[in-house]
Amino acid sequence: MELRGLINSSPIVQTHNLSKSYDGIHRVHQISLIVEKGEIYGFLGPNGAGKTTTLKMLLGLIKPTEGTIKIFGKDLENSRASILNQTGSLIESPSYYGHLTGLENMRVMQRLRNVPNKNIDEVLKIVRLENQKHKQASQYSLGMKQRLGIAMALLAFPSLLILDEPTNGLDPAGIGEIRELIKSLPGQYGITILLSSHLLSEIEQIATSVGIISEGKLLFQGTMEDLRKNNKATIHIQTNDNAKAKKVLHAHDYKPELQEKRLIFEYLDDGEVSRINRILVENNLSVSRIQEHQKSLEDIFLDLTGKERSL
Ligand code: ATP
């Protein structure tokens, strides 16, 4: 009974020190991912961070230089076939035969996957392609091609679905549709999802957990809430003479940063804010504003990755 409990609680994906080097350069460096059952795990990082390389390793498409991969609690190396049987994926652009219709493409996949006919109708309905299934895939819009790719990945109703940048290149309406589709999968079909994106806004709207990768390293992993909580607010104080205020406060061991019209402090508790206020007033400075500034998720992400505001 106890053993069963342990098995049930093992993560769906767990890597340990997963690394990949090309020409001696670490492109993925000692990544230890944990994706729990039922999550939508957002793997977030700027272009070239190592997301696709990591996802390809999870699917056995490329071999790690170092580290281990467990999926469904089993070693990928030893149980590759059974793991991949329960895993659906869409990496880079969807592969389909352009001269075949959506339905014919699904039939090809059905034979490969050896699943019942009814799965085709069901997944085409989920991705809302049932009315376009007789159209040639080469004539599909980008969003429809992407949905066909997801339908193929879903065909065997996998326990784990791995999607690399599933909304890349789509217009806002297409992005919204794919987002809603992905969000519905864990609840309706018990599918755990691992998806990558370079867009914080996407991850914010879709993911329950997030892993942030930059230059091959995992900088943060946890829930969205954890990400916000880890970052305390700064306190901004404005006086009639900020340069003098800075000097006075230095003498009391406070080292605020002077920025334009404000003094900026790392997080202070209420007692310290009152004390600083008192010191300033006692030194004939008038305090016109005391504000708490919560970092936006974008600020947090940019602080972590050190990237410019290009996302
Ligand atoms: P993007 O969002 O742009 O796809 P990514 O986070 O998925 O970025 P990867 O495609 O994993 O990034 O690439 C990470 C780094 O590894 C890049 O610098 C890339 O040039 C390098 N890289 C990937 N594949 C190879 C390869 N086969 N040989 C050499 N370098 C590679």
Coordinates of C-alpha atoms and ligand atoms in Angstrom, one line a residue:
M1 CA 0.0 0.0 0.0
E2 CA 2.8 2.3 1.0
L3 CA 4.7 1.4 -2.1
R4 CA 1.7 2.2 -4.3
G5 CA 1.4 5.6 -2.7
L6 CA 5.1 6.3 -3.5
I7 CA 4.6 5.3 -7.1
N8 CA 1.6 7.5 -7.5
S9 CA 3.3 10.5 -6.2
S10 CA 6.4 10.2 -8.4
P11 CA 6.6 13.1 -10.9
I12 CA 5.6 12.5 -14.5
V13 CA 8.9 14.0 -15.7
Q14 CA 12.0 14.2 -13.6
T15 CA 15.5 15.0 -14.9
H16 CA 18.6 15.1 -12.9
N17 CA 21.6 17.2 -14.0
L18 CA 20.5 16.9 -17.6
S19 CA 23.2 18.4 -19.9
K20 CA 23.9 18.7 -23.6
S21 CA 27.0 20.1 -25.1
Y22 CA 27.7 20.8 -28.8
D23 CA 31.4 21.4 -29.7
G24 CA 32.3 21.5 -26.0
I25 CA 29.8 24.3 -25.2
H26 CA 27.1 23.5 -22.7
R27 CA 23.8 24.3 -24.4
V28 CA 21.8 22.7 -21.6
H29 CA 23.6 22.6 -18.3
Q30 CA 22.6 20.4 -15.3
I31 CA 18.9 20.9 -15.6
S32 CA 16.8 19.1 -13.0
L33 CA 13.2 19.5 -14.1
I34 CA 10.2 18.2 -12.1
V35 CA 6.8 18.1 -13.8
E36 CA 4.0 16.8 -11.6
K37 CA 0.9 14.9 -12.7
G38 CA -1.9 17.1 -14.1
E39 CA 0.2 20.2 -14.4
I40 CA 0.6 22.5 -17.4
Y41 CA 4.3 23.2 -17.0
G42 CA 5.6 26.2 -18.9
F43 CA 9.2 26.0 -19.9
L44 CA 10.1 29.6 -20.5
G45 CA 13.2 31.1 -21.9
P46 CA 14.6 33.5 -24.5
N47 CA 15.4 32.3 -28.0
G48 CA 18.4 29.9 -28.0
A49 CA 18.1 29.2 -24.2
G50 CA 18.0 25.5 -24.7
K51 CA 14.3 24.7 -24.6
T52 CA 14.1 22.6 -27.8
T53 CA 17.3 20.8 -27.0
T54 CA 15.9 19.8 -23.6
L55 CA 12.5 18.7 -25.0
K56 CA 14.3 16.6 -27.7
M57 CA 16.3 14.8 -25.0
L58 CA 13.1 14.0 -23.1
L59 CA 11.7 12.4 -26.3
G60 CA 14.9 10.4 -26.9
L61 CA 15.5 12.4 -30.1
I62 CA 19.0 13.4 -29.0
K63 CA 21.3 11.9 -26.5
P64 CA 22.2 13.8 -23.4
T65 CA 25.9 14.4 -22.7
E66 CA 25.2 13.9 -19.0
G67 CA 22.4 13.4 -16.6
T68 CA 19.3 11.2 -16.3
I69 CA 15.7 11.3 -17.4
K70 CA 12.8 9.6 -15.7
I71 CA 9.3 9.7 -17.2
F72 CA 6.4 8.1 -15.5
G73 CA 9.0 7.1 -12.8
K74 CA 10.9 5.0 -15.4
D75 CA 14.3 5.5 -16.9
L76 CA 14.0 6.8 -20.4
E77 CA 17.1 4.8 -21.4
N78 CA 15.6 1.4 -20.3
S79 CA 11.9 1.9 -20.9
R80 CA 12.0 4.1 -24.0
A81 CA 9.3 2.3 -26.0
S82 CA 6.7 2.1 -23.2
I83 CA 7.3 5.7 -22.3
L84 CA 7.0 7.0 -25.8
N85 CA 3.9 5.0 -26.3
Q86 CA 2.2 7.1 -23.6
T87 CA 3.7 10.4 -24.8
G88 CA 2.5 12.7 -27.5
S89 CA 4.6 15.5 -28.9
L90 CA 4.9 18.4 -31.3
I91 CA 8.4 19.7 -31.7
E92 CA 9.2 22.5 -34.0
S93 CA 6.7 22.6 -36.9
P94 CA 4.1 19.8 -37.3
S95 CA 4.9 17.1 -39.8
Y96 CA 2.2 16.1 -42.2
Y97 CA 1.7 15.1 -45.8
G98 CA 0.6 18.3 -47.6
H99 CA -1.0 16.4 -50.5
L100 CA -3.2 14.4 -48.1
T101 CA -6.3 15.7 -46.3
G102 CA -6.4 16.2 -42.6
L103 CA -8.3 13.0 -42.2
E104 CA -5.9 11.0 -44.3
N105 CA -3.0 12.3 -42.3
M106 CA -4.8 11.2 -39.2
R107 CA -5.3 7.7 -40.7
V108 CA -1.5 7.4 -41.4
M109 CA -0.8 8.3 -37.8
Q110 CA -3.5 6.0 -36.6
R111 CA -1.9 3.0 -38.3
L112 CA 1.5 4.0 -36.9
R113 CA 0.1 4.4 -33.4
N114 CA -2.3 1.4 -33.7
V115 CA -5.2 3.1 -32.0
P116 CA -9.0 2.7 -32.7
N117 CA -10.8 4.6 -35.5
K118 CA -13.0 6.5 -33.1
N119 CA -9.9 8.3 -31.7
I120 CA -9.6 10.1 -35.0
D121 CA -13.1 11.6 -34.8
E122 CA -12.6 12.4 -31.1
V123 CA -9.3 14.3 -31.5
L124 CA -10.5 16.1 -34.6
K125 CA -13.4 17.3 -32.6
I126 CA -11.1 18.4 -29.7
V127 CA -9.0 20.5 -32.0
R128 CA -12.1 21.7 -33.9
L129 CA -11.0 20.4 -37.3
E130 CA -13.9 18.1 -37.9
N131 CA -15.4 20.4 -40.5
Q132 CA -12.1 20.8 -42.4
K133 CA -11.0 17.2 -42.3
H134 CA -11.5 16.6 -46.1
K135 CA -9.4 19.6 -47.1
Q136 CA -5.8 19.1 -48.2
A137 CA -3.4 19.8 -45.4
S138 CA -1.2 22.0 -47.6
Q139 CA -4.3 24.3 -47.9
Y140 CA -4.7 24.7 -44.1
S141 CA -3.9 28.0 -42.4
L142 CA -1.0 28.1 -40.0
G143 CA -3.4 27.7 -37.1
M144 CA -5.1 24.7 -38.7
K145 CA -1.8 23.1 -39.4
Q146 CA -0.8 23.6 -35.8
R147 CA -4.1 22.1 -34.6
L148 CA -3.6 19.1 -37.0
G149 CA -0.2 18.6 -35.3
I150 CA -1.8 18.7 -31.9
A151 CA -4.5 16.3 -33.1
M152 CA -1.8 13.8 -34.2
A153 CA 0.0 14.2 -30.9
L154 CA -3.2 13.6 -29.0
L155 CA -4.3 10.6 -31.1
A156 CA -3.4 7.9 -28.6
F157 CA -4.7 10.0 -25.7
P158 CA -1.2 10.2 -24.1
S159 CA -0.6 10.7 -20.4
L160 CA 2.1 13.3 -21.3
L161 CA 2.0 15.9 -24.0
I162 CA 5.1 17.8 -24.9
L163 CA 4.7 20.9 -27.1
D164 CA 7.5 23.1 -28.3
E165 CA 6.3 26.7 -28.8
P166 CA 2.7 25.6 -29.8
T167 CA 1.5 29.1 -30.5
N168 CA 4.6 30.3 -32.4
G169 CA 3.6 32.3 -35.5
L170 CA -0.1 32.3 -34.9
D171 CA -2.3 35.4 -34.8
P172 CA -3.9 36.5 -31.6
A173 CA -7.2 34.6 -32.3
G174 CA -5.2 31.4 -33.2
I175 CA -3.1 31.8 -30.0
G176 CA -6.3 32.1 -27.9
E177 CA -7.8 29.0 -29.5
I178 CA -4.7 26.9 -28.9
R179 CA -4.4 28.2 -25.4
E180 CA -8.0 27.2 -24.5
L181 CA -7.5 23.8 -26.1
I182 CA -4.4 23.1 -24.1
K183 CA -5.9 24.4 -20.9
S184 CA -8.8 22.0 -21.2
L185 CA -6.7 18.8 -21.6
P186 CA -5.5 18.1 -18.0
G187 CA -9.1 18.4 -16.6
Q188 CA -10.9 16.6 -19.4
Y189 CA -8.4 13.8 -20.3
G190 CA -6.0 13.7 -17.4
I191 CA -3.1 14.7 -19.7
T192 CA 0.0 16.3 -18.1
I193 CA 1.4 19.0 -20.3
L194 CA 5.0 20.3 -20.8
L195 CA 5.2 23.2 -23.2
S196 CA 7.8 25.7 -24.1
S197 CA 7.5 29.4 -25.0
H198 CA 9.7 32.5 -25.2
L199 CA 6.7 34.6 -24.2
L200 CA 6.1 35.3 -20.6
S201 CA 2.6 36.5 -21.3
E202 CA 1.7 33.1 -22.8
I203 CA 3.1 31.1 -19.9
E204 CA 1.4 33.4 -17.5
Q205 CA -2.0 32.7 -19.0
I206 CA -1.6 29.0 -19.5
A207 CA 0.8 27.4 -17.0
T208 CA 0.3 26.2 -13.5
S209 CA 4.0 25.8 -13.0
V210 CA 7.0 27.4 -14.6
G211 CA 10.7 26.6 -15.3
I212 CA 12.8 29.5 -16.4
I213 CA 15.8 28.7 -18.6
S214 CA 18.5 31.0 -19.8
E215 CA 21.8 30.1 -21.5
G216 CA 21.2 26.4 -20.8
K217 CA 20.6 26.9 -17.0
L218 CA 17.4 26.5 -15.1
L219 CA 17.1 29.7 -13.1
F220 CA 13.8 29.1 -11.4
Q221 CA 11.3 26.3 -11.0
G222 CA 8.0 26.4 -9.1
T223 CA 4.5 27.7 -9.3
M224 CA 3.6 31.1 -10.7
E225 CA 2.7 32.1 -7.1
D226 CA 6.2 31.1 -5.9
L227 CA 7.8 33.1 -8.6
R228 CA 5.9 36.2 -7.5
K229 CA 6.4 35.5 -3.8
N230 CA 10.2 35.1 -4.2
N231 CA 10.4 38.7 -5.2
K232 CA 9.8 41.2 -2.5
A233 CA 8.6 44.7 -3.2
T234 CA 10.9 47.7 -3.2
I235 CA 10.0 50.9 -1.3
H236 CA 10.3 54.3 -3.0
I237 CA 10.6 57.4 -0.9
Q238 CA 10.4 61.0 -2.2
T239 CA 11.5 64.0 -0.2
N240 CA 12.2 67.7 -0.9
D241 CA 16.0 67.1 -1.0
N242 CA 16.8 63.5 -2.0
A243 CA 20.6 64.0 -2.1
K244 CA 20.6 65.3 1.5
A245 CA 18.2 62.5 2.5
K246 CA 20.5 59.9 1.1
K247 CA 23.4 61.3 3.1
V248 CA 21.4 61.5 6.3
L249 CA 20.2 57.9 5.9
H250 CA 23.8 56.7 5.1
A251 CA 24.7 57.9 8.6
H252 CA 22.0 55.5 9.9
D253 CA 23.3 52.6 7.8
Y254 CA 20.6 52.7 5.2
K255 CA 21.9 52.6 1.6
P256 CA 19.1 53.5 -0.7
E257 CA 19.7 54.0 -4.4
L258 CA 19.0 57.5 -5.7
Q259 CA 17.0 57.4 -8.9
E260 CA 15.6 60.5 -10.5
K261 CA 13.2 61.9 -8.0
R262 CA 13.2 58.9 -5.6
L263 CA 15.2 57.0 -3.1
I264 CA 14.8 53.2 -3.7
F265 CA 15.1 50.7 -0.9
E266 CA 15.1 46.9 -1.1
Y267 CA 12.2 45.5 0.9
L268 CA 11.6 47.2 4.3
D269 CA 9.2 46.1 6.9
D270 CA 6.7 48.6 8.5
G271 CA 8.9 49.3 11.5
E272 CA 11.8 50.3 9.2
V273 CA 9.6 52.5 7.0
S274 CA 8.5 54.4 10.1
R275 CA 12.0 54.7 11.4
I276 CA 13.3 56.1 8.1
N277 CA 10.4 58.5 7.9
R278 CA 11.2 59.8 11.5
I279 CA 14.9 60.2 10.7
L280 CA 14.1 62.3 7.6
V281 CA 11.6 64.5 9.4
E282 CA 13.9 65.0 12.4
N283 CA 16.5 66.2 9.8
N284 CA 14.1 68.8 8.5
L285 CA 13.3 67.0 5.3
S286 CA 9.7 66.8 4.2
V287 CA 8.6 63.4 2.9
S288 CA 6.1 63.8 0.1
R289 CA 5.7 60.1 -0.9
I290 CA 6.3 56.6 0.4
Q291 CA 5.3 53.9 -2.1
E292 CA 5.6 50.2 -2.3
H293 CA 6.5 49.0 -5.8
Q294 CA 5.7 45.4 -6.7
K295 CA 7.8 44.1 -9.5
S296 CA 5.9 42.9 -12.5
L297 CA 6.4 39.3 -13.7
E298 CA 8.2 40.7 -16.7
D299 CA 10.6 42.6 -14.4
I300 CA 11.2 39.4 -12.5
F301 CA 11.8 37.4 -15.6
L302 CA 14.2 40.0 -17.0
D303 CA 16.1 40.3 -13.7
L304 CA 16.5 36.5 -13.7
T305 CA 17.6 36.2 -17.3
G306 CA 19.4 39.5 -17.6
K307 CA 18.0 39.9 -21.0
E308 CA 17.0 43.2 -22.6
R309 CA 13.4 44.1 -22.9
S310 CA 13.0 42.3 -26.2
L311 CA 10.5 39.7 -25.2
Ligands
ATP1 P1 14.3 28.9 -29.7 O1 13.2 29.5 -28.9 O2 15.0 29.9 -30.5 O3 14.0 27.6 -30.5 P2 15.6 27.2 -27.7 O4 15.5 27.7 -26.3 O5 14.7 26.2 -28.1 O6 15.4 28.5 -28.6 P3 17.6 25.5 -28.6 O7 17.1 25.3 -30.0 O8 17.5 24.4 -27.7 O9 17.1 26.8 -28.0 O10 19.2 25.8 -28.8 C1 20.0 26.1 -27.7 C2 21.4 26.4 -28.3 O11 22.0 25.2 -28.8 C3 21.5 27.4 -29.4 O12 22.6 28.2 -29.2 C4 21.7 26.5 -30.6 O13 22.4 27.2 -31.6 C5 22.5 25.3 -30.1 N1 22.2 24.1 -30.8 C6 21.0 23.4 -30.9 N2 21.2 22.3 -31.7 C7 22.5 22.3 -32.1 C8 23.2 21.4 -32.9 N3 22.7 20.3 -33.4 N4 24.5 21.6 -33.1 C9 25.1 22.7 -32.5 N5 24.5 23.6 -31.7 C10 23.1 23.4 -31.5

